[in-house]
Amino acid sequence: MKLQMVDLHGQYLKIKDEVDAGIRQVIETSAFINGPQVKVFTDNLAAYAGAKYVIPCANGTDALQIALMALGLKPGDEVIVPAFTYVASAEVIGLLGLTPVMVDVDYATFNVTVDNLEKALSAKTKAIIPVHLFGQSCDMEPIMRFAEKHGLYVVEDNAQAIGAVYTFSDGTKKHTGTMGHIGCTSFFPSKNLGCYGDGGAIFTNDDVLAERLRMIANHGQQVKYHHKVIGCNSRLDTIQSVVLNAKLQHLDEYCRARYEAAQYYSSHLKSVSGIVVPEELPASTHVYHQYTLKVLDGKRDALKQYLAEAGIPSMVYYPLPLQKQEAFQHITRAAESLEVAEQLAGSVLSLPIHTELTAAEQDLVIDRIKNFFK
């Protein structure tokens, strides 16, 4: 039995007929760029998420960059971003000449909280990028209140939590990516909704922002060869739209499969001394893009090696917090002590989790971890 972090081929086999037929149709019509299937997919995704607009783009990093470009920020403006996340969330801030302000995250959920944001606020703060890490929402109600109070834009990084739902105190439910001014997601193949290459999308409910986002993603033009602003070339290929539309019909099913696998892990591992299983925010569903343990007492790397010796893959997301990355040393303002981010970077370990994972495969992982801690 060969374990994988993600089984994309097994997932493909279940939707093979629809995907193959859709790809053949694109090839036969040769509408490889901006074919009609792109609009079909984005309309369906907007309906699924409850967003007024979905603007497709080439990848999740482009989505974040285009989002910040649309806000009209100026060099030196500050954007708050968690220190414990994938580099893209902060990379685009630096790329645009803005200042990334690193904040710590909550130890239990891995996500930024409003308390962290308050410590980072300055006269130069213009925007916040809350990252819904590993598959569950940040606590968005207080974050949105904070942003409104201080006149800040909120750009949700929803690359890892598409399909998750947040419940507000009045009972209102919203999909991640639709609560801020702009939401961004990635369709990298391993994502919960992933294509067979690169892809991304931007969500907004704002008419003006939607027009600007669409224009920036298309060389800054609304009318061909008439460029109103400096933009970029970022689009979702037609073939990838076909793949994504097929998978979108199964997204809730995929999320349930990941959640059930996570519960199976947690039920068998929560009593193991030396590890901490993932915690869930009560206000958010969790779609478990990653199932991430905290390994205590400096034993993370030894456990990772022990699993590898048995043919069990695992991954460290992320081994170095952003404030420690060389690229950010001279452009970042750290708003507070970032000790939680450092602690997590030294202790997190993600186990295999995907839609095709079986209980038998999970038992191999569970037994190996229990043997390590005997």
Short mmCIF file of C-alpha atoms in Angstrom, two decimals:
data_model
loop_
_atom_site.label_atom_id
_atom_site.label_comp_id
_atom_site.label_asym_id
_atom_site.label_seq_id
_atom_site.Cartn_x
_atom_site.Cartn_y
_atom_site.Cartn_z
CA MET A 1 0.00 0.00 0.00
CA LYS A 2 1.63 3.24 -1.17
CA LEU A 3 0.44 6.23 0.81
CA GLN A 4 0.32 9.69 -0.75
CA MET A 5 -0.24 13.13 0.73
CA VAL A 6 -2.86 13.69 -2.01
CA ASP A 7 -4.26 11.12 -4.46
CA LEU A 8 -5.15 13.19 -7.50
CA HIS A 9 -5.26 10.23 -9.87
CA GLY A 10 -7.75 8.33 -7.74
CA GLN A 11 -9.95 11.41 -7.61
CA TYR A 12 -9.68 11.83 -11.38
CA LEU A 13 -10.87 8.28 -12.07
CA LYS A 14 -14.23 9.06 -10.45
CA ILE A 15 -14.89 12.03 -12.76
CA LYS A 16 -12.90 10.77 -15.74
CA ASP A 17 -15.72 10.61 -18.27
CA GLU A 18 -16.90 14.17 -17.65
CA VAL A 19 -13.39 15.62 -17.55
CA ASP A 20 -12.22 13.79 -20.67
CA ALA A 21 -15.31 14.78 -22.64
CA GLY A 22 -14.95 18.41 -21.60
CA ILE A 23 -11.28 18.55 -22.52
CA ARG A 24 -11.98 16.95 -25.90
CA GLN A 25 -14.64 19.56 -26.58
CA VAL A 26 -12.20 22.39 -25.84
CA ILE A 27 -9.58 20.85 -28.12
CA GLU A 28 -12.09 20.30 -30.92
CA THR A 29 -13.35 23.88 -30.76
CA SER A 30 -9.83 25.20 -30.06
CA ALA A 31 -11.18 27.95 -27.78
CA PHE A 32 -8.22 27.58 -25.44
CA ILE A 33 -8.31 31.14 -24.06
CA ASN A 34 -11.53 32.68 -22.72
CA GLY A 35 -13.69 29.90 -24.13
CA PRO A 36 -17.34 29.78 -23.05
CA GLN A 37 -16.54 27.16 -20.42
CA VAL A 38 -14.65 29.78 -18.40
CA LYS A 39 -17.83 31.81 -17.87
CA VAL A 40 -19.84 28.67 -17.12
CA PHE A 41 -17.41 27.75 -14.36
CA THR A 42 -17.09 31.22 -12.84
CA ASP A 43 -20.87 31.68 -12.84
CA ASN A 44 -21.28 28.33 -11.11
CA LEU A 45 -18.57 29.15 -8.58
CA ALA A 46 -20.18 32.52 -7.81
CA ALA A 47 -23.51 30.80 -7.23
CA TYR A 48 -21.89 28.17 -5.01
CA ALA A 49 -20.02 30.68 -2.86
CA GLY A 50 -22.72 33.35 -2.79
CA ALA A 51 -20.46 35.94 -4.40
CA LYS A 52 -21.73 38.57 -6.81
CA TYR A 53 -18.59 38.40 -8.96
CA VAL A 54 -15.87 35.83 -9.60
CA ILE A 55 -12.95 36.99 -11.73
CA PRO A 56 -10.74 34.11 -12.93
CA CYS A 57 -6.97 34.45 -13.10
CA ALA A 58 -3.83 32.41 -13.65
CA ASN A 59 -3.02 31.39 -10.05
CA GLY A 60 -3.59 32.23 -6.42
CA THR A 61 -0.57 34.52 -6.14
CA ASP A 62 -1.81 36.57 -9.08
CA ALA A 63 -5.19 36.76 -7.37
CA LEU A 64 -3.61 38.35 -4.29
CA GLN A 65 -1.48 40.74 -6.36
CA ILE A 66 -4.39 41.87 -8.51
CA ALA A 67 -6.51 42.35 -5.40
CA LEU A 68 -3.96 44.69 -3.82
CA MET A 69 -3.45 46.53 -7.12
CA ALA A 70 -7.20 47.16 -7.31
CA LEU A 71 -7.21 48.89 -3.93
CA GLY A 72 -5.01 51.72 -5.14
CA LEU A 73 -2.47 51.42 -2.33
CA LYS A 74 0.70 53.50 -2.47
CA PRO A 75 4.33 52.50 -1.77
CA GLY A 76 4.94 52.57 1.96
CA ASP A 77 1.35 51.74 2.86
CA GLU A 78 1.18 48.91 5.38
CA VAL A 79 -0.67 45.63 4.95
CA ILE A 80 -1.10 43.32 7.94
CA VAL A 81 -0.36 39.66 7.25
CA PRO A 82 0.17 36.62 9.51
CA ALA A 83 3.77 35.52 10.00
CA PHE A 84 2.76 31.85 9.83
CA THR A 85 1.51 31.25 6.31
CA TYR A 86 2.68 30.48 2.78
CA VAL A 87 4.99 33.11 1.33
CA ALA A 88 2.57 34.33 -1.38
CA SER A 89 0.41 36.17 1.16
CA ALA A 90 3.30 38.50 2.02
CA GLU A 91 5.27 38.23 -1.22
CA VAL A 92 2.73 40.26 -3.21
CA ILE A 93 2.83 43.01 -0.58
CA GLY A 94 6.57 43.43 -1.02
CA LEU A 95 6.34 43.08 -4.79
CA LEU A 96 4.07 46.14 -4.98
CA GLY A 97 6.34 48.27 -2.79
CA LEU A 98 4.02 48.03 0.20
CA THR A 99 5.14 47.17 3.72
CA PRO A 100 4.20 43.76 5.13
CA VAL A 101 3.43 44.03 8.83
CA MET A 102 3.85 40.59 10.38
CA VAL A 103 1.55 39.53 13.20
CA ASP A 104 1.42 36.40 15.30
CA VAL A 105 -1.31 33.77 15.07
CA ASP A 106 -3.49 31.83 17.45
CA TYR A 107 -1.77 28.66 18.67
CA ALA A 108 -4.97 26.62 18.59
CA THR A 109 -6.28 27.48 15.10
CA PHE A 110 -3.11 28.73 13.32
CA ASN A 111 -5.08 31.81 12.24
CA VAL A 112 -4.74 35.54 12.87
CA THR A 113 -7.11 37.06 15.45
CA VAL A 114 -8.39 40.57 16.05
CA ASP A 115 -6.09 40.85 19.10
CA ASN A 116 -3.09 40.39 16.80
CA LEU A 117 -4.44 43.03 14.42
CA GLU A 118 -4.87 45.63 17.15
CA LYS A 119 -1.18 45.36 18.03
CA ALA A 120 -0.22 46.02 14.41
CA LEU A 121 -2.33 49.09 13.68
CA SER A 122 -0.54 52.29 12.66
CA ALA A 123 -1.35 55.45 10.71
CA LYS A 124 0.01 53.72 7.61
CA THR A 125 -2.17 50.62 7.86
CA LYS A 126 -4.44 50.31 4.84
CA ALA A 127 -5.38 46.63 4.54
CA ILE A 128 -5.46 43.22 6.23
CA ILE A 129 -4.89 39.82 4.64
CA PRO A 130 -6.46 37.21 6.94
CA VAL A 131 -5.37 33.74 5.78
CA HIS A 132 -7.83 30.90 6.36
CA LEU A 133 -5.05 28.43 7.02
CA PHE A 134 -5.31 24.66 6.62
CA GLY A 135 -9.05 24.71 5.90
CA GLN A 136 -10.98 26.76 8.45
CA SER A 137 -12.00 30.39 8.60
CA CYS A 138 -10.39 33.05 10.70
CA ASP A 139 -12.84 34.51 13.23
CA MET A 140 -14.12 37.01 10.69
CA GLU A 141 -16.87 38.84 12.56
CA PRO A 142 -14.54 40.73 14.94
CA ILE A 143 -12.00 41.15 12.13
CA MET A 144 -14.58 42.83 9.89
CA ARG A 145 -15.73 45.06 12.77
CA PHE A 146 -12.12 46.09 13.38
CA ALA A 147 -11.57 46.82 9.68
CA GLU A 148 -14.74 48.91 9.45
CA LYS A 149 -13.84 50.87 12.57
CA HIS A 150 -10.42 51.80 11.18
CA GLY A 151 -11.34 52.14 7.50
CA LEU A 152 -9.25 49.18 6.34
CA TYR A 153 -9.65 46.89 3.35
CA VAL A 154 -9.90 43.15 3.98
CA VAL A 155 -8.48 40.76 1.38
CA GLU A 156 -9.18 37.16 2.35
CA ASP A 157 -6.57 34.58 1.37
CA ASN A 158 -8.87 31.61 0.83
CA ALA A 159 -6.42 29.37 -1.02
CA GLN A 160 -6.76 26.60 1.58
CA ALA A 161 -10.35 26.88 2.78
CA ILE A 162 -12.64 27.01 -0.24
CA GLY A 163 -15.90 25.34 0.76
CA ALA A 164 -15.66 26.35 4.42
CA VAL A 165 -18.58 28.28 5.92
CA TYR A 166 -18.45 30.87 8.72
CA THR A 167 -21.45 31.59 10.94
CA PHE A 168 -21.92 35.11 12.33
CA SER A 169 -23.47 35.75 15.74
CA ASP A 170 -26.83 36.62 14.16
CA GLY A 171 -26.92 33.24 12.38
CA THR A 172 -25.84 34.53 8.97
CA LYS A 173 -23.63 32.05 7.13
CA LYS A 174 -21.05 33.01 4.53
CA HIS A 175 -18.47 31.11 2.55
CA THR A 176 -14.86 31.97 3.16
CA GLY A 177 -13.67 34.38 0.50
CA THR A 178 -16.94 36.33 0.44
CA MET A 179 -16.78 38.23 3.75
CA GLY A 180 -14.03 40.74 3.03
CA HIS A 181 -13.89 43.38 0.33
CA ILE A 182 -12.05 40.88 -1.88
CA GLY A 183 -11.42 37.15 -1.59
CA CYS A 184 -8.67 35.21 -3.35
CA THR A 185 -8.23 31.53 -4.00
CA SER A 186 -5.87 29.11 -5.72
CA PHE A 187 -6.73 26.12 -7.89
CA PHE A 188 -3.30 24.50 -7.54
CA PRO A 189 -3.83 20.77 -8.16
CA SER A 190 -3.57 19.72 -4.50
CA LYS A 191 -6.17 22.23 -3.30
CA ASN A 192 -9.62 21.05 -2.25
CA LEU A 193 -10.84 22.47 -5.56
CA GLY A 194 -7.84 22.02 -7.80
CA CYS A 195 -7.26 22.01 -11.55
CA TYR A 196 -4.70 20.11 -13.63
CA GLY A 197 -2.21 22.95 -13.76
CA ASP A 198 -2.30 26.46 -12.34
CA GLY A 199 -5.37 28.59 -11.78
CA GLY A 200 -6.94 31.08 -9.42
CA ALA A 201 -9.92 33.33 -8.83
CA ILE A 202 -10.93 36.56 -7.14
CA PHE A 203 -14.27 37.12 -5.38
CA THR A 204 -16.02 40.39 -4.62
CA ASN A 205 -19.51 41.77 -4.07
CA ASP A 206 -18.45 45.32 -4.94
CA ASP A 207 -19.40 46.55 -8.44
CA VAL A 208 -16.55 49.06 -8.71
CA LEU A 209 -13.91 46.67 -7.42
CA ALA A 210 -15.13 43.94 -9.75
CA GLU A 211 -14.71 46.17 -12.79
CA ARG A 212 -11.24 47.21 -11.67
CA LEU A 213 -10.14 43.65 -10.84
CA ARG A 214 -11.29 42.38 -14.22
CA MET A 215 -9.52 45.25 -15.97
CA ILE A 216 -6.22 44.77 -14.12
CA ALA A 217 -6.20 41.03 -14.87
CA ASN A 218 -6.61 41.86 -18.57
CA HIS A 219 -3.67 44.21 -19.23
CA GLY A 220 -5.55 47.13 -17.68
CA GLN A 221 -8.07 47.24 -20.52
CA GLN A 222 -11.85 47.20 -20.74
CA VAL A 223 -11.86 47.70 -24.50
CA LYS A 224 -9.27 45.79 -26.50
CA TYR A 225 -6.09 47.82 -27.10
CA HIS A 226 -7.32 50.67 -24.88
CA HIS A 227 -5.44 50.46 -21.57
CA LYS A 228 -6.79 52.57 -18.71
CA VAL A 229 -4.42 51.38 -15.97
CA ILE A 230 -1.25 49.34 -15.62
CA GLY A 231 -2.39 45.76 -15.36
CA CYS A 232 -1.09 42.26 -15.95
CA ASN A 233 -1.90 39.23 -18.05
CA SER A 234 -3.56 36.68 -15.81
CA ARG A 235 -6.27 34.32 -17.03
CA LEU A 236 -7.69 30.89 -16.35
CA ASP A 237 -7.31 28.56 -19.32
CA THR A 238 -10.46 27.05 -20.79
CA ILE A 239 -9.27 23.47 -20.22
CA GLN A 240 -8.71 24.19 -16.53
CA SER A 241 -12.22 25.64 -16.29
CA VAL A 242 -13.64 22.36 -17.59
CA VAL A 243 -11.74 20.41 -14.93
CA LEU A 244 -12.78 22.81 -12.19
CA ASN A 245 -16.43 22.84 -13.18
CA ALA A 246 -16.51 19.05 -13.02
CA LYS A 247 -14.92 19.09 -9.58
CA LEU A 248 -17.10 21.94 -8.30
CA GLN A 249 -20.14 19.65 -8.49
CA HIS A 250 -18.38 17.39 -5.96
CA LEU A 251 -16.74 20.03 -3.74
CA ASP A 252 -19.03 19.54 -0.75
CA GLU A 253 -18.54 15.79 -1.08
CA TYR A 254 -14.76 16.30 -1.15
CA CYS A 255 -14.94 18.53 1.93
CA ARG A 256 -17.00 15.93 3.81
CA ALA A 257 -14.53 13.17 2.92
CA ARG A 258 -11.63 15.25 4.23
CA TYR A 259 -13.56 16.16 7.39
CA GLU A 260 -14.43 12.53 8.10
CA ALA A 261 -10.82 11.49 7.58
CA ALA A 262 -9.72 14.23 9.98
CA GLN A 263 -12.19 13.08 12.62
CA TYR A 264 -10.89 9.52 12.26
CA TYR A 265 -7.34 10.69 12.82
CA SER A 266 -8.30 12.84 15.81
CA SER A 267 -10.40 10.17 17.49
CA HIS A 268 -7.42 7.79 17.45
CA LEU A 269 -4.63 10.29 18.11
CA LYS A 270 -6.06 12.72 20.65
CA SER A 271 -5.02 10.52 23.57
CA VAL A 272 -1.42 10.17 22.39
CA SER A 273 0.90 12.03 24.72
CA GLY A 274 3.35 14.18 22.82
CA ILE A 275 1.09 15.49 20.07
CA VAL A 276 -1.78 17.96 19.81
CA VAL A 277 -4.50 17.24 17.24
CA PRO A 278 -6.10 20.12 15.27
CA GLU A 279 -8.66 22.33 16.99
CA GLU A 280 -11.74 23.71 15.26
CA LEU A 281 -13.15 27.22 15.57
CA PRO A 282 -16.80 26.83 16.67
CA ALA A 283 -17.99 29.48 14.21
CA SER A 284 -16.41 27.82 11.16
CA THR A 285 -16.70 24.52 9.37
CA HIS A 286 -13.33 22.92 8.61
CA VAL A 287 -12.53 21.48 5.18
CA TYR A 288 -9.10 20.14 6.17
CA HIS A 289 -6.90 21.13 3.29
CA GLN A 290 -4.23 19.92 5.70
CA TYR A 291 -4.45 17.78 8.81
CA THR A 292 -1.75 19.31 10.96
CA LEU A 293 -0.45 18.02 14.26
CA LYS A 294 1.66 19.89 16.77
CA VAL A 295 4.50 17.59 17.86
CA LEU A 296 5.78 18.52 21.30
CA ASP A 297 9.20 18.43 22.98
CA GLY A 298 11.22 18.95 19.82
CA LYS A 299 10.34 15.52 18.39
CA ARG A 300 8.76 16.67 15.12
CA ASP A 301 11.68 15.90 12.83
CA ALA A 302 12.30 12.53 14.48
CA LEU A 303 8.64 11.58 14.01
CA LYS A 304 8.73 12.69 10.39
CA GLN A 305 11.77 10.47 9.78
CA TYR A 306 10.16 7.56 11.62
CA LEU A 307 7.07 7.80 9.40
CA ALA A 308 9.21 8.07 6.26
CA GLU A 309 11.05 4.86 7.15
CA ALA A 310 7.67 3.10 6.98
CA GLY A 311 6.82 4.68 3.62
CA ILE A 312 4.44 7.19 5.17
CA PRO A 313 4.75 10.72 3.75
CA SER A 314 4.30 13.83 5.85
CA MET A 315 4.99 17.51 5.29
CA VAL A 316 6.03 20.54 7.31
CA TYR A 317 3.85 23.56 6.48
CA TYR A 318 5.82 25.77 7.20
CA PRO A 319 9.38 25.24 8.49
CA LEU A 320 10.33 28.91 8.65
CA PRO A 321 7.96 31.74 9.63
CA LEU A 322 7.88 34.70 7.28
CA GLN A 323 9.74 37.08 9.58
CA LYS A 324 12.71 34.69 9.42
CA GLN A 325 12.76 34.54 5.61
CA GLU A 326 15.72 36.39 4.10
CA ALA A 327 13.52 38.06 1.46
CA PHE A 328 11.58 39.98 4.12
CA GLN A 329 14.39 41.04 6.45
CA HIS A 330 14.62 44.63 5.22
CA ILE A 331 11.04 45.38 4.19
CA THR A 332 9.00 44.05 7.11
CA ARG A 333 7.69 45.62 10.27
CA ALA A 334 7.01 43.13 13.05
CA ALA A 335 4.13 44.39 15.12
CA GLU A 336 4.72 42.20 18.16
CA SER A 337 6.56 39.20 19.44
CA LEU A 338 6.08 36.42 16.88
CA GLU A 339 6.88 33.58 19.24
CA VAL A 340 3.79 31.51 18.38
CA ALA A 341 4.70 31.54 14.69
CA GLU A 342 8.22 30.41 15.59
CA GLN A 343 6.90 27.73 17.92
CA LEU A 344 4.54 26.38 15.27
CA ALA A 345 7.25 26.36 12.60
CA GLY A 346 9.26 24.06 14.83
CA SER A 347 6.43 21.69 15.76
CA VAL A 348 3.85 21.31 12.97
CA LEU A 349 3.55 18.13 10.92
CA SER A 350 0.85 17.47 8.32
CA LEU A 351 -0.35 13.92 7.66
CA PRO A 352 -1.77 12.47 4.43
CA ILE A 353 -5.34 13.64 3.88
CA HIS A 354 -7.37 13.57 0.69
CA THR A 355 -10.69 12.49 -0.77
CA GLU A 356 -9.61 8.92 -1.53
CA LEU A 357 -7.97 8.16 1.82
CA THR A 358 -9.14 4.87 3.35
CA ALA A 359 -9.45 3.87 7.00
CA ALA A 360 -6.89 1.12 6.38
CA GLU A 361 -4.37 3.67 5.13
CA GLN A 362 -5.08 5.92 8.10
CA ASP A 363 -4.62 2.98 10.48
CA LEU A 364 -1.08 2.53 9.17
CA VAL A 365 -0.33 6.18 9.95
CA ILE A 366 -2.01 6.05 13.36
CA ASP A 367 -0.27 2.83 14.44
CA ARG A 368 3.12 4.16 13.39
CA ILE A 369 2.62 7.39 15.37
CA LYS A 370 1.49 5.47 18.44
CA ASN A 371 4.52 3.20 18.21
CA PHE A 372 6.80 6.23 18.05
CA PHE A 373 5.43 7.62 21.31
CA LYS A 374 5.43 4.32 23.24
#
